[in-house]
Amino acid sequence: MAEHALAASELIVGGQKSGKSRRAQDLAESWLAGAPGRRAVLVATATATDDEMQERIARHQADRARQLPGMVTLEEPRDIAACVAQHSRADTLLVVDCLTLWLTNLVWPGHRALVPPGQPAPEPALAIAALLSAIQAATGPLVLVSNEIGLGVIPMGREVRGFVDALGLLNQQVAAVCERVTLMAAGLPMRLKGRP
């Protein structure tokens, strides 16, 4: 397999089942095969809040284990800035999958219950600012995956409209600090920012 050239930081956006996670895994596979001693770490932000989500997470875990047995998975639903700061190294590719679920964990009332007792819930604006700083300070390659959910019909509910707006703004902020931005559609990558 030819090695994909990695950017210092890349945001991969796209709709559901557009190939975002597959693209990130392909980059990780190429990174691991490119030189001995390299590491790849997936920072997983999903939380299993229902049976369907548990099945989805299990399917993703099985797919990754099959395709990338050398990739380590860290589950971090809230503090991905600290996770990036702690694990970013020149020999380690970090893949954060995904920012959409991370933002959900920060702002959705049902997900805020995931905060351990006695700890304050993270303020979304502060968590986003910390993430942007962590991206810019990363010493190794970083790939972030996020959904592009603002291309469809305007949602009916106020809370859902607010979330669509918040995710769109998050994607814009992350895109501004990333060296490369790729839009996935029908499994095909389209470069929006950065050199090939």
Tab-separated table of C-alpha atoms in Angstrom:
chain	number	residue	atom	x	y	z
A	1	MET	CA	0.000	0.000	0.000
A	2	ALA	CA	1.347	3.456	-0.895
A	3	GLU	CA	1.876	5.681	2.108
A	4	HIS	CA	-0.543	8.590	2.387
A	5	ALA	CA	1.307	11.795	3.206
A	6	LEU	CA	0.089	12.994	6.583
A	7	ALA	CA	-0.408	16.610	7.473
A	8	ALA	CA	0.597	17.848	10.928
A	9	SER	CA	-3.149	18.079	11.607
A	10	GLU	CA	-6.123	17.100	9.479
A	11	LEU	CA	-9.860	17.500	9.951
A	12	ILE	CA	-11.971	14.950	8.090
A	13	VAL	CA	-15.638	15.958	7.764
A	14	GLY	CA	-18.578	14.367	6.004
A	15	GLY	CA	-22.063	12.999	6.417
A	16	GLN	CA	-23.049	9.763	8.076
A	17	LYS	CA	-21.483	6.745	6.319
A	18	SER	CA	-19.491	9.039	4.009
A	19	GLY	CA	-16.246	7.187	4.744
A	20	LYS	CA	-14.790	9.530	7.405
A	21	SER	CA	-13.693	6.867	9.878
A	22	ARG	CA	-12.500	4.569	7.098
A	23	ARG	CA	-10.332	7.399	5.732
A	24	ALA	CA	-8.849	8.015	9.195
A	25	GLN	CA	-8.155	4.279	9.601
A	26	ASP	CA	-6.509	4.156	6.158
A	27	LEU	CA	-4.240	7.037	7.178
A	28	ALA	CA	-3.381	5.191	10.395
A	29	GLU	CA	-2.681	1.947	8.542
A	30	SER	CA	-0.396	3.781	6.135
A	31	TRP	CA	1.338	5.571	9.034
A	32	LEU	CA	2.021	2.313	10.874
A	33	ALA	CA	3.372	0.634	7.735
A	34	GLY	CA	5.562	3.632	6.843
A	35	ALA	CA	8.382	3.108	9.328
A	36	PRO	CA	9.251	0.827	12.254
A	37	GLY	CA	8.571	2.081	15.763
A	38	ARG	CA	5.560	4.188	14.866
A	39	ARG	CA	2.421	4.123	17.014
A	40	ALA	CA	-1.217	4.929	16.280
A	41	VAL	CA	-3.717	5.823	18.992
A	42	LEU	CA	-7.448	6.202	18.522
A	43	VAL	CA	-9.137	8.597	20.934
A	44	ALA	CA	-12.733	7.325	20.945
A	45	THR	CA	-15.368	9.776	22.172
A	46	ALA	CA	-18.501	7.624	21.801
A	47	THR	CA	-20.537	6.544	24.798
A	48	ALA	CA	-23.010	3.671	24.720
A	49	THR	CA	-26.260	5.307	25.775
A	50	ASP	CA	-28.559	2.720	24.163
A	51	ASP	CA	-28.494	-0.763	22.631
A	52	GLU	CA	-28.051	0.468	19.061
A	53	MET	CA	-25.074	2.614	20.051
A	54	GLN	CA	-23.529	-0.327	21.954
A	55	GLU	CA	-23.823	-2.438	18.805
A	56	ARG	CA	-22.351	0.351	16.663
A	57	ILE	CA	-19.368	0.777	19.006
A	58	ALA	CA	-18.780	-2.996	19.092
A	59	ARG	CA	-18.876	-3.132	15.283
A	60	HIS	CA	-16.337	-0.290	15.005
A	61	GLN	CA	-14.085	-1.997	17.569
A	62	ALA	CA	-14.214	-5.287	15.648
A	63	ASP	CA	-13.495	-3.527	12.338
A	64	ARG	CA	-10.511	-1.681	13.830
A	65	ALA	CA	-9.135	-4.833	15.473
A	66	ARG	CA	-9.303	-6.588	12.107
A	67	GLN	CA	-7.856	-3.753	10.012
A	68	LEU	CA	-5.475	-2.200	12.547
A	69	PRO	CA	-4.433	-4.652	15.247
A	70	GLY	CA	-1.536	-2.328	16.139
A	71	MET	CA	-3.739	0.653	16.951
A	72	VAL	CA	-4.308	1.399	20.630
A	73	THR	CA	-7.747	2.717	21.643
A	74	LEU	CA	-8.305	5.213	24.444
A	75	GLU	CA	-11.861	6.028	25.454
A	76	GLU	CA	-12.177	9.705	26.315
A	77	PRO	CA	-15.682	11.147	25.987
A	78	ARG	CA	-14.914	14.597	27.449
A	79	ASP	CA	-11.330	15.812	27.866
A	80	ILE	CA	-9.795	15.187	24.472
A	81	ALA	CA	-7.565	18.273	24.781
A	82	ALA	CA	-5.752	16.689	27.740
A	83	CYS	CA	-5.623	13.352	25.900
A	84	VAL	CA	-4.026	14.983	22.840
A	85	ALA	CA	-1.547	16.874	25.032
A	86	GLN	CA	-0.614	13.709	26.926
A	87	HIS	CA	-0.212	11.332	23.972
A	88	SER	CA	1.005	13.526	21.096
A	89	ARG	CA	4.544	12.567	20.061
A	90	ALA	CA	6.504	12.692	16.818
A	91	ASP	CA	6.293	8.885	16.455
A	92	THR	CA	2.582	8.670	17.293
A	93	LEU	CA	-0.422	9.381	15.096
A	94	LEU	CA	-3.485	10.387	17.112
A	95	VAL	CA	-6.936	9.882	15.586
A	96	VAL	CA	-9.839	11.571	17.393
A	97	ASP	CA	-13.128	9.980	16.340
A	98	CYS	CA	-15.308	11.929	16.609
A	99	LEU	CA	-15.833	15.587	17.465
A	100	THR	CA	-19.592	15.305	16.913
A	101	LEU	CA	-20.040	12.822	19.739
A	102	TRP	CA	-17.585	14.772	21.895
A	103	LEU	CA	-19.664	17.939	21.486
A	104	THR	CA	-22.790	15.908	22.250
A	105	ASN	CA	-21.160	14.723	25.473
A	106	LEU	CA	-20.475	18.343	26.425
A	107	VAL	CA	-23.836	19.919	25.652
A	108	TRP	CA	-26.633	17.349	25.547
A	109	PRO	CA	-28.398	17.084	28.926
A	110	GLY	CA	-28.496	13.277	28.960
A	111	HIS	CA	-24.796	13.077	28.213
A	112	ARG	CA	-23.791	15.643	30.823
A	113	ALA	CA	-24.840	13.006	33.351
A	114	LEU	CA	-21.653	11.143	32.338
A	115	VAL	CA	-19.607	13.581	34.415
A	116	PRO	CA	-18.348	11.739	37.510
A	117	PRO	CA	-19.996	12.809	40.786
A	118	GLY	CA	-18.200	15.677	42.484
A	119	GLN	CA	-16.642	16.966	39.233
A	120	PRO	CA	-17.973	20.057	37.472
A	121	ALA	CA	-19.345	19.588	33.968
A	122	PRO	CA	-16.921	21.062	31.437
A	123	GLU	CA	-17.948	24.416	29.993
A	124	PRO	CA	-18.229	23.799	26.215
A	125	ALA	CA	-16.532	27.071	25.207
A	126	LEU	CA	-13.574	26.365	27.486
A	127	ALA	CA	-13.329	22.756	26.299
A	128	ILE	CA	-13.327	23.921	22.664
A	129	ALA	CA	-10.657	26.556	23.356
A	130	ALA	CA	-8.524	23.906	25.082
A	131	LEU	CA	-8.940	21.569	22.107
A	132	LEU	CA	-7.898	24.267	19.624
A	133	SER	CA	-4.792	24.979	21.699
A	134	ALA	CA	-3.989	21.254	21.939
A	135	ILE	CA	-4.262	20.873	18.144
A	136	GLN	CA	-1.840	23.744	17.611
A	137	ALA	CA	0.601	22.442	20.246
A	138	ALA	CA	0.554	18.793	19.094
A	139	THR	CA	4.052	17.468	18.436
A	140	GLY	CA	2.926	14.529	16.302
A	141	PRO	CA	0.413	14.023	13.484
A	142	LEU	CA	-3.230	14.432	14.429
A	143	VAL	CA	-6.383	13.407	12.542
A	144	LEU	CA	-9.785	14.593	13.773
A	145	VAL	CA	-13.092	13.242	12.466
A	146	SER	CA	-16.366	15.188	12.564
A	147	ASN	CA	-19.785	15.105	10.959
A	148	GLU	CA	-21.052	17.705	8.542
A	149	ILE	CA	-24.715	17.804	9.538
A	150	GLY	CA	-25.705	21.236	8.252
A	151	LEU	CA	-26.337	20.246	4.625
A	152	GLY	CA	-29.866	18.895	5.089
A	153	VAL	CA	-33.231	20.293	6.036
A	154	ILE	CA	-33.334	22.796	8.884
A	155	PRO	CA	-34.301	20.790	11.995
A	156	MET	CA	-37.688	21.458	13.610
A	157	GLY	CA	-36.658	21.618	17.270
A	158	ARG	CA	-34.805	24.523	18.861
A	159	GLU	CA	-32.334	22.278	20.696
A	160	VAL	CA	-31.453	20.360	17.540
A	161	ARG	CA	-31.053	23.579	15.537
A	162	GLY	CA	-28.764	24.873	18.281
A	163	PHE	CA	-26.662	21.703	18.129
A	164	VAL	CA	-26.368	21.878	14.326
A	165	ASP	CA	-25.189	25.486	14.677
A	166	ALA	CA	-22.747	24.614	17.474
A	167	LEU	CA	-21.224	21.727	15.496
A	168	GLY	CA	-20.918	23.870	12.386
A	169	LEU	CA	-19.063	26.518	14.379
A	170	LEU	CA	-16.843	23.872	16.021
A	171	ASN	CA	-15.957	22.449	12.603
A	172	GLN	CA	-15.075	25.935	11.350
A	173	GLN	CA	-12.833	26.605	14.350
A	174	VAL	CA	-11.049	23.262	14.072
A	175	ALA	CA	-10.663	23.687	10.290
A	176	ALA	CA	-9.053	27.091	10.849
A	177	VAL	CA	-6.251	25.613	12.985
A	178	CYS	CA	-5.734	22.380	11.029
A	179	GLU	CA	-3.168	22.196	8.244
A	180	ARG	CA	-5.461	20.071	6.067
A	181	VAL	CA	-9.243	19.673	5.783
A	182	THR	CA	-10.830	16.821	3.818
A	183	LEU	CA	-14.508	16.430	2.956
A	184	MET	CA	-15.693	12.853	2.472
A	185	ALA	CA	-18.627	12.078	0.176
A	186	ALA	CA	-19.592	8.591	-1.043
A	187	GLY	CA	-16.269	7.258	0.249
A	188	LEU	CA	-14.244	9.757	-1.786
A	189	PRO	CA	-11.935	12.382	-0.236
A	190	MET	CA	-12.096	15.968	-1.475
A	191	ARG	CA	-9.391	18.345	-0.282
A	192	LEU	CA	-10.814	21.597	1.062
A	193	LYS	CA	-7.617	22.968	2.594
A	194	GLY	CA	-3.919	22.106	2.461
A	195	ARG	CA	-1.551	20.466	0.020
A	196	PRO	CA	-2.171	16.959	-1.366
